[in-house]
Amino acid sequence: MEKNNGRRVILFPLPLQGCINPMIQLAKILHSRGFSITVIHTRFNAPKPTSHPLFSFLEIKDGLSETETRTDDNTWLFTLLNRRCETPFRDCLTNLLGSSSDSETERISCLIHDSGWTFFTRSVAKSLKLPRLVLNTYTVSFFLNHFALPKLRREVSLLSQDSEQDDLVQDFPPLRKKDLLRILKEKREYLEPYLNMILETTKSSSGIIIMSCEELEQDSLCKARDAFKVPIFAIGPSYSNFPASSSSLFTQDETCIPWLDKQEDRSVIYVSFGSLISMTGPELTEIACGLRNSGQPFLLVVRVGLVKGTEWIEAIPEELMAKVNEKGKIVKWAPQQEVLKHQAIGGFLTHSGWNSTVESVREGVPMICLPCIWDQFVDARLVSDVWRVGLHLEHRIDRNEIESLIRSLFSGNEGEAIRERMRLLKEKVGRSVKENGSAYRSLESLIDHISSF
Ligand code: UDP
């Protein structure tokens, strides 16, 4: 921990769990390097200030109604937030800069905002002469290429032949055409203008911060440096000394840790689908059944809201629940980073969100990928096809397939080879954040960059 350097950084996360976690992790890193931290946040999905007594928090009004916050259409939600937050954000930042200009001991260095906040962050920061950096919470491969989605959508009929489904998408590696078709099924009304705004806002920033590293995505980083023409700081995902778990928006069920303590080493499959996606009751039942039939002990997270229209796990039939309870434990939300670190965990059945993916790599836990939306298809391809540290559940959610993939991962030659590759990847990524590693050097450049403002 370095002593306070007299500079303050303003952070502005997008109000989603998968965006708040990396932003708070970044806050912890910058704070350890002597920066004071202020987090500006919306009322919707507000982080808990009491969990971070060393940071200042300022809430702005987002104007979202209860119904609006429950939408499934994230692009629409972000578009709405970008419209409604402009004035409150401008007022908040103007006040903050006004009060800090009176201070002789501290000055505000820059604003770091999530890439999902678009035009208004650019105009507000520009009018206040505040340097602005963008935090990208996706994999570089996805961030770099997803601006091409509207163009790819126009060409989609060219891709729809069955024989080509497994081909790589040339403009979007490592996606295969069948993945692209699934991404393109998502709602699109607001997508194109929103993507254009993200692109413009990112290109005009003073730099991009990415929670990834050369060891994971060298080619994409190289291309991104060419495409964006602003400094890119790939500061690495592997900060176990700065866990993001304290920024949880949900109440974590800590009882899973003593339960894991009772299980054999590397025997448990951890199952979680993050904070956003939803599934049907029959799909949850297939998963529960596949887990139970695999014979491995399992820890299953069923978030309230995972199965739409239900309270929690009542979609799982009673007779199956009795069997599930023999080998498994179900919780509403887990302390995921602690769970992945536990010696009892031998695999992770995941929706392949980027945070979950890098947390798993950091702890060396092999994955079974079940991507459902958006960037998750790219993350899953990186895991299964590029790094080859996991298996891919590509077809519909089916109990037999889940059982068979778990068996392959926990026993047999394929599972062993995957575990060995994961061990090597974990070491490589771990070295990257140590002194003179690529992520370490990127972080040093970022600190110099921010200090130069
Ligand atoms: N997470 C958690 N407990 C859970 C499930 C998820 O703490 O039971 C955390 C996880 O560690 C990760 C974040 O929630 O940091 C989910 O982010 P990710 O990008 O994986 O998925 P998203 O929620 O954005 O779909």
mmCIF file of N, CA, C and O in Angstrom, residues 318-385:
data_model
loop_
_atom_site.group_PDB
_atom_site.id
_atom_site.type_symbol
_atom_site.label_atom_id
_atom_site.label_comp_id
_atom_site.label_asym_id
_atom_site.label_seq_id
_atom_site.Cartn_x
_atom_site.Cartn_y
_atom_site.Cartn_z
ATOM 1 N N GLU A 318 -40.325 -32.454 -6.826
ATOM 2 C CA GLU A 318 -39.984 -32.839 -5.438
ATOM 3 C C GLU A 318 -39.147 -34.104 -5.341
ATOM 4 O O GLU A 318 -38.175 -34.166 -4.590
ATOM 5 N N GLU A 319 -39.535 -35.138 -6.148
ATOM 6 C CA GLU A 319 -38.795 -36.406 -6.025
ATOM 7 C C GLU A 319 -37.345 -36.237 -6.481
ATOM 8 O O GLU A 319 -36.433 -36.850 -5.928
ATOM 9 N N LEU A 320 -37.124 -35.344 -7.452
ATOM 10 C CA LEU A 320 -35.745 -35.080 -7.892
ATOM 11 C C LEU A 320 -34.995 -34.305 -6.804
ATOM 12 O O LEU A 320 -33.815 -34.576 -6.527
ATOM 13 N N MET A 321 -35.688 -33.362 -6.159
ATOM 14 C CA MET A 321 -35.057 -32.558 -5.107
ATOM 15 C C MET A 321 -34.498 -33.450 -3.997
ATOM 16 O O MET A 321 -33.407 -33.206 -3.484
ATOM 17 N N ALA A 322 -35.230 -34.493 -3.666
ATOM 18 C CA ALA A 322 -34.763 -35.389 -2.597
ATOM 19 C C ALA A 322 -33.426 -36.007 -3.003
ATOM 20 O O ALA A 322 -32.488 -36.068 -2.201
ATOM 21 N N LYS A 323 -33.308 -36.393 -4.274
ATOM 22 C CA LYS A 323 -32.060 -37.009 -4.758
ATOM 23 C C LYS A 323 -30.951 -35.962 -4.871
ATOM 24 O O LYS A 323 -29.794 -36.229 -4.580
ATOM 25 N N VAL A 324 -31.344 -34.763 -5.315
ATOM 26 C CA VAL A 324 -30.377 -33.676 -5.458
ATOM 27 C C VAL A 324 -29.715 -33.388 -4.117
ATOM 28 O O VAL A 324 -28.503 -33.186 -4.023
ATOM 29 N N ASN A 325 -30.531 -33.393 -3.067
ATOM 30 C CA ASN A 325 -30.001 -33.051 -1.736
ATOM 31 C C ASN A 325 -29.007 -34.077 -1.192
ATOM 32 O O ASN A 325 -28.240 -33.780 -0.286
ATOM 33 N N GLU A 326 -29.038 -35.302 -1.763
ATOM 34 C CA GLU A 326 -28.078 -36.316 -1.275
ATOM 35 C C GLU A 326 -26.648 -35.919 -1.615
ATOM 36 O O GLU A 326 -25.726 -36.160 -0.862
ATOM 37 N N LYS A 327 -26.446 -35.345 -2.773
ATOM 38 C CA LYS A 327 -25.082 -35.077 -3.253
ATOM 39 C C LYS A 327 -24.788 -33.597 -3.429
ATOM 40 O O LYS A 327 -23.639 -33.202 -3.641
ATOM 41 N N GLY A 328 -25.830 -32.787 -3.428
ATOM 42 C CA GLY A 328 -25.600 -31.408 -3.828
ATOM 43 C C GLY A 328 -26.092 -30.395 -2.815
ATOM 44 O O GLY A 328 -26.800 -30.720 -1.869
ATOM 45 N N LYS A 329 -25.687 -29.154 -3.072
ATOM 46 C CA LYS A 329 -26.180 -28.039 -2.254
ATOM 47 C C LYS A 329 -26.603 -26.935 -3.225
ATOM 48 O O LYS A 329 -25.895 -26.647 -4.198
ATOM 49 N N ILE A 330 -27.770 -26.346 -2.949
ATOM 50 C CA ILE A 330 -28.247 -25.255 -3.804
ATOM 51 C C ILE A 330 -28.291 -23.974 -2.972
ATOM 52 O O ILE A 330 -28.815 -23.980 -1.855
ATOM 53 N N VAL A 331 -27.728 -22.905 -3.512
ATOM 54 C CA VAL A 331 -27.775 -21.614 -2.809
ATOM 55 C C VAL A 331 -28.278 -20.535 -3.768
ATOM 56 O O VAL A 331 -28.276 -20.726 -4.984
ATOM 57 N N LYS A 332 -28.678 -19.383 -3.192
ATOM 58 C CA LYS A 332 -29.190 -18.298 -4.050
ATOM 59 C C LYS A 332 -28.058 -17.467 -4.637
ATOM 60 O O LYS A 332 -28.190 -16.877 -5.699
ATOM 61 N N TRP A 333 -26.960 -17.369 -3.949
ATOM 62 C CA TRP A 333 -25.791 -16.603 -4.445
ATOM 63 C C TRP A 333 -24.593 -17.050 -3.617
ATOM 64 O O TRP A 333 -24.710 -17.208 -2.390
ATOM 65 N N ALA A 334 -23.487 -17.283 -4.261
ATOM 66 C CA ALA A 334 -22.312 -17.832 -3.560
ATOM 67 C C ALA A 334 -21.191 -16.788 -3.504
ATOM 68 O O ALA A 334 -21.150 -15.897 -4.343
ATOM 69 N N PRO A 335 -20.298 -16.915 -2.543
ATOM 70 C CA PRO A 335 -19.085 -16.081 -2.602
ATOM 71 C C PRO A 335 -18.154 -16.703 -3.650
ATOM 72 O O PRO A 335 -17.245 -17.464 -3.326
ATOM 73 N N GLN A 336 -18.419 -16.398 -4.923
ATOM 74 C CA GLN A 336 -17.845 -17.186 -6.025
ATOM 75 C C GLN A 336 -16.307 -17.287 -5.996
ATOM 76 O O GLN A 336 -15.744 -18.338 -6.246
ATOM 77 N N GLN A 337 -15.664 -16.169 -5.711
ATOM 78 C CA GLN A 337 -14.191 -16.226 -5.780
ATOM 79 C C GLN A 337 -13.630 -17.124 -4.681
ATOM 80 O O GLN A 337 -12.655 -17.834 -4.897
ATOM 81 N N GLU A 338 -14.284 -17.088 -3.529
ATOM 82 C CA GLU A 338 -13.862 -17.974 -2.437
ATOM 83 C C GLU A 338 -14.146 -19.432 -2.796
ATOM 84 O O GLU A 338 -13.349 -20.322 -2.518
ATOM 85 N N VAL A 339 -15.277 -19.648 -3.437
ATOM 86 C CA VAL A 339 -15.659 -21.007 -3.837
ATOM 87 C C VAL A 339 -14.634 -21.564 -4.834
ATOM 88 O O VAL A 339 -14.126 -22.677 -4.688
ATOM 89 N N LEU A 340 -14.319 -20.757 -5.855
ATOM 90 C CA LEU A 340 -13.398 -21.249 -6.897
ATOM 91 C C LEU A 340 -12.007 -21.541 -6.331
ATOM 92 O O LEU A 340 -11.275 -22.366 -6.864
ATOM 93 N N LYS A 341 -11.678 -20.846 -5.278
ATOM 94 C CA LYS A 341 -10.363 -21.027 -4.656
ATOM 95 C C LYS A 341 -10.316 -22.294 -3.782
ATOM 96 O O LYS A 341 -9.258 -22.767 -3.430
ATOM 97 N N HIS A 342 -11.482 -22.813 -3.431
ATOM 98 C CA HIS A 342 -11.552 -23.917 -2.461
ATOM 99 C C HIS A 342 -10.991 -25.207 -3.062
ATOM 100 O O HIS A 342 -11.253 -25.524 -4.218
ATOM 101 N N GLN A 343 -10.252 -25.945 -2.243
ATOM 102 C CA GLN A 343 -9.599 -27.160 -2.764
ATOM 103 C C GLN A 343 -10.594 -28.246 -3.176
ATOM 104 O O GLN A 343 -10.249 -29.154 -3.935
ATOM 105 N N ALA A 344 -11.847 -28.145 -2.709
ATOM 106 C CA ALA A 344 -12.825 -29.175 -3.072
ATOM 107 C C ALA A 344 -13.338 -29.010 -4.505
ATOM 108 O O ALA A 344 -13.921 -29.930 -5.077
ATOM 109 N N ILE A 345 -13.128 -27.819 -5.083
ATOM 110 C CA ILE A 345 -13.700 -27.563 -6.420
ATOM 111 C C ILE A 345 -12.827 -28.183 -7.514
ATOM 112 O O ILE A 345 -11.622 -27.947 -7.574
ATOM 113 N N GLY A 346 -13.485 -28.983 -8.387
ATOM 114 C CA GLY A 346 -12.750 -29.633 -9.474
ATOM 115 C C GLY A 346 -13.202 -29.180 -10.847
ATOM 116 O O GLY A 346 -12.569 -29.496 -11.852
ATOM 117 N N GLY A 347 -14.303 -28.437 -10.911
ATOM 118 C CA GLY A 347 -14.795 -27.974 -12.213
ATOM 119 C C GLY A 347 -15.856 -26.909 -12.017
ATOM 120 O O GLY A 347 -16.419 -26.765 -10.924
ATOM 121 N N PHE A 348 -16.120 -26.151 -13.094
ATOM 122 C CA PHE A 348 -17.066 -25.034 -13.029
ATOM 123 C C PHE A 348 -17.959 -25.106 -14.266
ATOM 124 O O PHE A 348 -17.478 -24.942 -15.388
ATOM 125 N N LEU A 349 -19.240 -25.390 -14.046
ATOM 126 C CA LEU A 349 -20.221 -25.310 -15.137
ATOM 127 C C LEU A 349 -20.723 -23.870 -15.152
ATOM 128 O O LEU A 349 -21.402 -23.433 -14.218
ATOM 129 N N THR A 350 -20.352 -23.128 -16.197
ATOM 130 C CA THR A 350 -20.558 -21.672 -16.179
ATOM 131 C C THR A 350 -21.255 -21.169 -17.430
ATOM 132 O O THR A 350 -21.151 -21.793 -18.497
ATOM 133 N N HIS A 351 -21.905 -20.008 -17.301
ATOM 134 C CA HIS A 351 -22.518 -19.357 -18.466
ATOM 135 C C HIS A 351 -21.458 -18.610 -19.267
ATOM 136 O O HIS A 351 -21.768 -17.971 -20.269
ATOM 137 N N SER A 352 -20.203 -18.632 -18.796
ATOM 138 C CA SER A 352 -19.082 -18.020 -19.511
ATOM 139 C C SER A 352 -19.134 -16.496 -19.577
ATOM 140 O O SER A 352 -18.752 -15.910 -20.585
ATOM 141 N N GLY A 353 -19.612 -15.861 -18.500
ATOM 142 C CA GLY A 353 -19.407 -14.408 -18.379
ATOM 143 C C GLY A 353 -17.896 -14.173 -18.255
ATOM 144 O O GLY A 353 -17.168 -15.060 -17.795
ATOM 145 N N TRP A 354 -17.445 -12.988 -18.650
ATOM 146 C CA TRP A 354 -15.993 -12.760 -18.665
ATOM 147 C C TRP A 354 -15.402 -12.800 -17.248
ATOM 148 O O TRP A 354 -14.335 -13.370 -17.026
ATOM 149 N N ASN A 355 -16.112 -12.234 -16.279
ATOM 150 C CA ASN A 355 -15.568 -12.274 -14.903
ATOM 151 C C ASN A 355 -15.456 -13.708 -14.417
ATOM 152 O O ASN A 355 -14.436 -14.104 -13.853
ATOM 153 N N SER A 356 -16.497 -14.483 -14.629
ATOM 154 C CA SER A 356 -16.473 -15.879 -14.172
ATOM 155 C C SER A 356 -15.342 -16.631 -14.868
ATOM 156 O O SER A 356 -14.636 -17.428 -14.253
ATOM 157 N N THR A 357 -15.159 -16.359 -16.160
ATOM 158 C CA THR A 357 -14.113 -17.055 -16.913
ATOM 159 C C THR A 357 -12.729 -16.737 -16.344
ATOM 160 O O THR A 357 -11.943 -17.648 -16.081
ATOM 161 N N VAL A 358 -12.443 -15.460 -16.134
ATOM 162 C CA VAL A 358 -11.092 -15.131 -15.654
ATOM 163 C C VAL A 358 -10.904 -15.542 -14.189
ATOM 164 O O VAL A 358 -9.806 -15.913 -13.789
ATOM 165 N N GLU A 359 -11.987 -15.510 -13.414
ATOM 166 C CA GLU A 359 -11.865 -15.961 -12.017
ATOM 167 C C GLU A 359 -11.528 -17.449 -11.996
ATOM 168 O O GLU A 359 -10.738 -17.922 -11.181
ATOM 169 N N SER A 360 -12.095 -18.197 -12.925
ATOM 170 C CA SER A 360 -11.839 -19.632 -13.001
ATOM 171 C C SER A 360 -10.398 -19.905 -13.448
ATOM 172 O O SER A 360 -9.716 -20.774 -12.902
ATOM 173 N N VAL A 361 -9.942 -19.124 -14.442
ATOM 174 C CA VAL A 361 -8.545 -19.269 -14.906
ATOM 175 C C VAL A 361 -7.598 -18.937 -13.758
ATOM 176 O O VAL A 361 -6.613 -19.629 -13.516
ATOM 177 N N ARG A 362 -7.912 -17.874 -13.051
ATOM 178 C CA ARG A 362 -7.038 -17.433 -11.966
ATOM 179 C C ARG A 362 -6.866 -18.531 -10.914
ATOM 180 O O ARG A 362 -5.805 -18.704 -10.347
ATOM 181 N N GLU A 363 -7.948 -19.300 -10.672
ATOM 182 C CA GLU A 363 -7.861 -20.373 -9.668
ATOM 183 C C GLU A 363 -7.535 -21.716 -10.298
ATOM 184 O O GLU A 363 -7.495 -22.730 -9.614
ATOM 185 N N GLY A 364 -7.359 -21.748 -11.616
ATOM 186 C CA GLY A 364 -6.997 -22.995 -12.285
ATOM 187 C C GLY A 364 -8.111 -24.035 -12.286
ATOM 188 O O GLY A 364 -7.836 -25.238 -12.246
ATOM 189 N N VAL A 365 -9.355 -23.580 -12.369
ATOM 190 C CA VAL A 365 -10.491 -24.523 -12.363
ATOM 191 C C VAL A 365 -10.983 -24.743 -13.803
ATOM 192 O O VAL A 365 -11.422 -23.791 -14.465
ATOM 193 N N PRO A 366 -10.926 -25.979 -14.314
ATOM 194 C CA PRO A 366 -11.418 -26.246 -15.678
ATOM 195 C C PRO A 366 -12.926 -26.027 -15.773
ATOM 196 O O PRO A 366 -13.636 -26.181 -14.778
ATOM 197 N N MET A 367 -13.380 -25.669 -16.969
ATOM 198 C CA MET A 367 -14.784 -25.253 -17.104
ATOM 199 C C MET A 367 -15.592 -26.132 -18.050
ATOM 200 O O MET A 367 -15.026 -26.749 -18.949
ATOM 201 N N ILE A 368 -16.886 -26.158 -17.819
ATOM 202 C CA ILE A 368 -17.827 -26.617 -18.848
ATOM 203 C C ILE A 368 -18.631 -25.376 -19.206
ATOM 204 O O ILE A 368 -19.253 -24.771 -18.325
ATOM 205 N N CYS A 369 -18.573 -24.979 -20.470
ATOM 206 C CA CYS A 369 -19.168 -23.704 -20.867
ATOM 207 C C CYS A 369 -20.570 -23.902 -21.413
ATOM 208 O O CYS A 369 -20.783 -24.730 -22.301
ATOM 209 N N LEU A 370 -21.483 -23.103 -20.891
ATOM 210 C CA LEU A 370 -22.861 -23.111 -21.378
ATOM 211 C C LEU A 370 -23.248 -21.663 -21.700
ATOM 212 O O LEU A 370 -23.982 -21.024 -20.951
ATOM 213 N N PRO A 371 -22.688 -21.108 -22.798
ATOM 214 C CA PRO A 371 -22.946 -19.694 -23.092
ATOM 215 C C PRO A 371 -24.385 -19.489 -23.519
ATOM 216 O O PRO A 371 -24.972 -20.353 -24.165
ATOM 217 N N CYS A 372 -24.957 -18.342 -23.151
ATOM 218 C CA CYS A 372 -26.362 -18.091 -23.482
ATOM 219 C C CYS A 372 -26.563 -16.829 -24.302
ATOM 220 O O CYS A 372 -27.444 -16.774 -25.156
ATOM 221 N N ILE A 373 -25.816 -15.790 -23.999
ATOM 222 C CA ILE A 373 -26.027 -14.518 -24.697
ATOM 223 C C ILE A 373 -24.705 -13.819 -24.980
ATOM 224 O O ILE A 373 -23.696 -14.090 -24.332
ATOM 225 N N TRP A 374 -24.729 -12.925 -25.971
ATOM 226 C CA TRP A 374 -23.754 -11.859 -26.182
ATOM 227 C C TRP A 374 -22.306 -12.323 -26.127
ATOM 228 O O TRP A 374 -21.963 -13.304 -26.771
ATOM 229 N N ASP A 375 -21.442 -11.718 -25.326
ATOM 230 C CA ASP A 375 -20.011 -12.033 -25.312
ATOM 231 C C ASP A 375 -19.700 -13.429 -24.787
ATOM 232 O O ASP A 375 -18.589 -13.933 -24.965
ATOM 233 N N GLN A 376 -20.687 -14.052 -24.129
ATOM 234 C CA GLN A 376 -20.437 -15.376 -23.530
ATOM 235 C C GLN A 376 -20.032 -16.408 -24.590
ATOM 236 O O GLN A 376 -19.273 -17.327 -24.306
ATOM 237 N N PHE A 377 -20.502 -16.229 -25.835
ATOM 238 C CA PHE A 377 -20.143 -17.184 -26.894
ATOM 239 C C PHE A 377 -18.656 -17.080 -27.238
ATOM 240 O O PHE A 377 -18.011 -18.073 -27.543
ATOM 241 N N VAL A 378 -18.119 -15.875 -27.194
ATOM 242 C CA VAL A 378 -16.694 -15.690 -27.474
ATOM 243 C C VAL A 378 -15.865 -16.272 -26.325
ATOM 244 O O VAL A 378 -14.880 -16.991 -26.547
ATOM 245 N N ASP A 379 -16.268 -15.960 -25.097
ATOM 246 C CA ASP A 379 -15.526 -16.461 -23.929
ATOM 247 C C ASP A 379 -15.476 -17.997 -23.961
ATOM 248 O O ASP A 379 -14.434 -18.607 -23.703
ATOM 249 N N ALA A 380 -16.619 -18.593 -24.303
ATOM 250 C CA ALA A 380 -16.689 -20.060 -24.324
ATOM 251 C C ALA A 380 -15.762 -20.635 -25.394
ATOM 252 O O ALA A 380 -15.107 -21.657 -25.179
ATOM 253 N N ARG A 381 -15.683 -19.955 -26.548
ATOM 254 C CA ARG A 381 -14.767 -20.439 -27.611
ATOM 255 C C ARG A 381 -13.313 -20.290 -27.179
ATOM 256 O O ARG A 381 -12.486 -21.137 -27.501
ATOM 257 N N LEU A 382 -13.003 -19.209 -26.492
ATOM 258 C CA LEU A 382 -11.623 -19.062 -26.000
ATOM 259 C C LEU A 382 -11.297 -20.237 -25.084
ATOM 260 O O LEU A 382 -10.240 -20.865 -25.195
ATOM 261 N N VAL A 383 -12.224 -20.548 -24.178
ATOM 262 C CA VAL A 383 -11.984 -21.619 -23.196
ATOM 263 C C VAL A 383 -11.854 -22.977 -23.880
ATOM 264 O O VAL A 383 -10.902 -23.725 -23.634
ATOM 265 N N SER A 384 -12.806 -23.289 -24.765
ATOM 266 C CA SER A 384 -12.827 -24.656 -25.296
ATOM 267 C C SER A 384 -11.937 -24.843 -26.525
ATOM 268 O O SER A 384 -11.320 -25.887 -26.683
ATOM 269 N N ASP A 385 -11.830 -23.815 -27.393
ATOM 270 C CA ASP A 385 -11.119 -24.014 -28.668
ATOM 271 C C ASP A 385 -9.723 -23.401 -28.689
ATOM 272 O O ASP A 385 -8.859 -23.887 -29.405
#
